Amino acid sequence: MAVPTVLLSDLELDALTELVNLGVSNAASSLREMVREEVVLSVPKVTEVTREQAIANLTEREAKRLVAVHQDFEGDIRGRALLIFPEAKSMELVRAIVGSELAVEDIMELEQEALAETGNIMLNSCLATMANHFERSLRISLPEVIYGEGAEFFGPSSGAHADDRVLFMFINFAVRHRDVQGYIAMLLDLPSLATLKVLLGALIERTAGATIVAPPHDV
Amino acid sequence: MARIGEIVTHKVLIVDDSKLARMAVVKALNALRPDWLRVEAGNADEALARINDQSPDIVLLDFNMPGKDGLLFAAELSRQYPQIAIAVISANRQVEVINRAEAVGATFLPKPLTEKALGDFLSAAVARQAAAAR
């Protein structure tokens, strides 16, 4: 049986993008307190792609090695959320958090911790915003830092299957003069994406309230 | 000047690239001021066109939008249309964002928007405009 290429409607993707926007904006407010400088965000863009397309997207944008922080979540929907940056820029982020005056070896030592904490803030904020709006709870694992290339992050060892869909969320966040660029990706299996569609539909209905009048009959 | 008994209605322009976010604002507006007129726009360019052909007296702006962001647009609007009351709505509660909103004469409202926050802003906007018209 052929799997439909796109499961989410435009309005469902719009709603999901707005949830990511809310989550990342909240996270930026927390991150600002850590780096003591304004965190500038780009407009988030959410696309639903296959695992192969997600890997291609990532390697197209960044050929070099990447660092990711990932957290697994389960509840009504289950999957993995990743915050991904180019390896070089991850050190910039660490410097912004721990201060540039520290010696290189001290920064190296703190790198894992600083990345895990940043990932924890960004990813938890997105997942918690989604859970709250869906009125569902999600159990979220502790953050883990991984190094590698795009294919490895979305590969079979990530728990993803060949037919899994990936919600690829692109958002650029910059700490003033430091060019720190990040992507958020979410891996969901097909049953979870179908559930996500139902949850987004319910959210849209609740948000619309009485403002959307259903057509009197089907044409 | 409005005579006693005359209904003064207001027109609110809602600017957000997300349809869901506009729906949320419309729902709050419906609960608070069901008789007010509403106009929607998905970005700053569209909003400018609606301001020219619909003349709203209150503008609710999303901050993080493609093209011109809500704060840049608010700065332009308050220069060109000082009579319009502007609110910038965002989940991005960084002190720099709030300060910039206030510097251009806009009110910062946190997202998700509560009826209380929106209601307070609308009442203040109406009072300010009524005082200016006197």
PDB file of C-alpha atoms in Angstrom, chain B residues 11 13 15 39-41 43-59 61 73 76-78 80-81 83-84 86:
ATOM      1  CA  LYS B  11     -11.958  48.439  13.824  1.00  0.00           C
ATOM      2  CA  LEU B  13      -6.492  44.853  12.323  1.00  0.00           C
ATOM      3  CA  VAL B  15      -1.534  40.844  11.658  1.00  0.00           C
ATOM      4  CA  VAL B  39      -9.711  42.858   9.540  1.00  0.00           C
ATOM      5  CA  GLU B  40      -6.907  40.317   9.091  1.00  0.00           C
ATOM      6  CA  ALA B  41      -3.535  40.356   7.328  1.00  0.00           C
ATOM      7  CA  ASN B  43       2.201  40.045   6.760  1.00  0.00           C
ATOM      8  CA  ALA B  44       3.295  43.694   6.998  1.00  0.00           C
ATOM      9  CA  ASP B  45       2.694  44.504   3.298  1.00  0.00           C
ATOM     10  CA  GLU B  46      -0.834  43.150   3.414  1.00  0.00           C
ATOM     11  CA  ALA B  47      -1.394  45.007   6.677  1.00  0.00           C
ATOM     12  CA  LEU B  48      -0.350  48.309   5.104  1.00  0.00           C
ATOM     13  CA  ALA B  49      -2.844  47.771   2.287  1.00  0.00           C
ATOM     14  CA  ARG B  50      -5.613  47.037   4.852  1.00  0.00           C
ATOM     15  CA  ILE B  51      -4.675  50.162   6.838  1.00  0.00           C
ATOM     16  CA  ASN B  52      -5.023  52.249   3.685  1.00  0.00           C
ATOM     17  CA  ASP B  53      -8.353  50.804   2.554  1.00  0.00           C
ATOM     18  CA  GLN B  54      -9.970  49.950   5.928  1.00  0.00           C
ATOM     19  CA  SER B  55      -8.541  52.584   8.318  1.00  0.00           C
ATOM     20  CA  PRO B  56      -8.423  50.480  11.510  1.00  0.00           C
ATOM     21  CA  ASP B  57      -7.893  52.371  14.772  1.00  0.00           C
ATOM     22  CA  ILE B  58      -6.247  49.456  16.597  1.00  0.00           C
ATOM     23  CA  VAL B  59      -3.532  47.123  15.230  1.00  0.00           C
ATOM     24  CA  LEU B  61       0.900  42.716  15.479  1.00  0.00           C
ATOM     25  CA  PHE B  73       6.488  47.518  11.297  1.00  0.00           C
ATOM     26  CA  GLU B  76       6.851  52.624  10.887  1.00  0.00           C
ATOM     27  CA  LEU B  77       3.180  52.633  11.791  1.00  0.00           C
ATOM     28  CA  SER B  78       3.528  54.795  14.856  1.00  0.00           C
ATOM     29  CA  GLN B  80       2.952  57.405   9.902  1.00  0.00           C
ATOM     30  CA  TYR B  81      -0.266  56.792  11.842  1.00  0.00           C
ATOM     31  CA  GLN B  83      -3.500  57.888  16.066  1.00  0.00           C
ATOM     32  CA  ILE B  84      -3.483  54.068  15.745  1.00  0.00           C
ATOM     33  CA  ILE B  86      -0.540  49.273  18.446  1.00  0.00           C
TER      34      ILE B  86
END
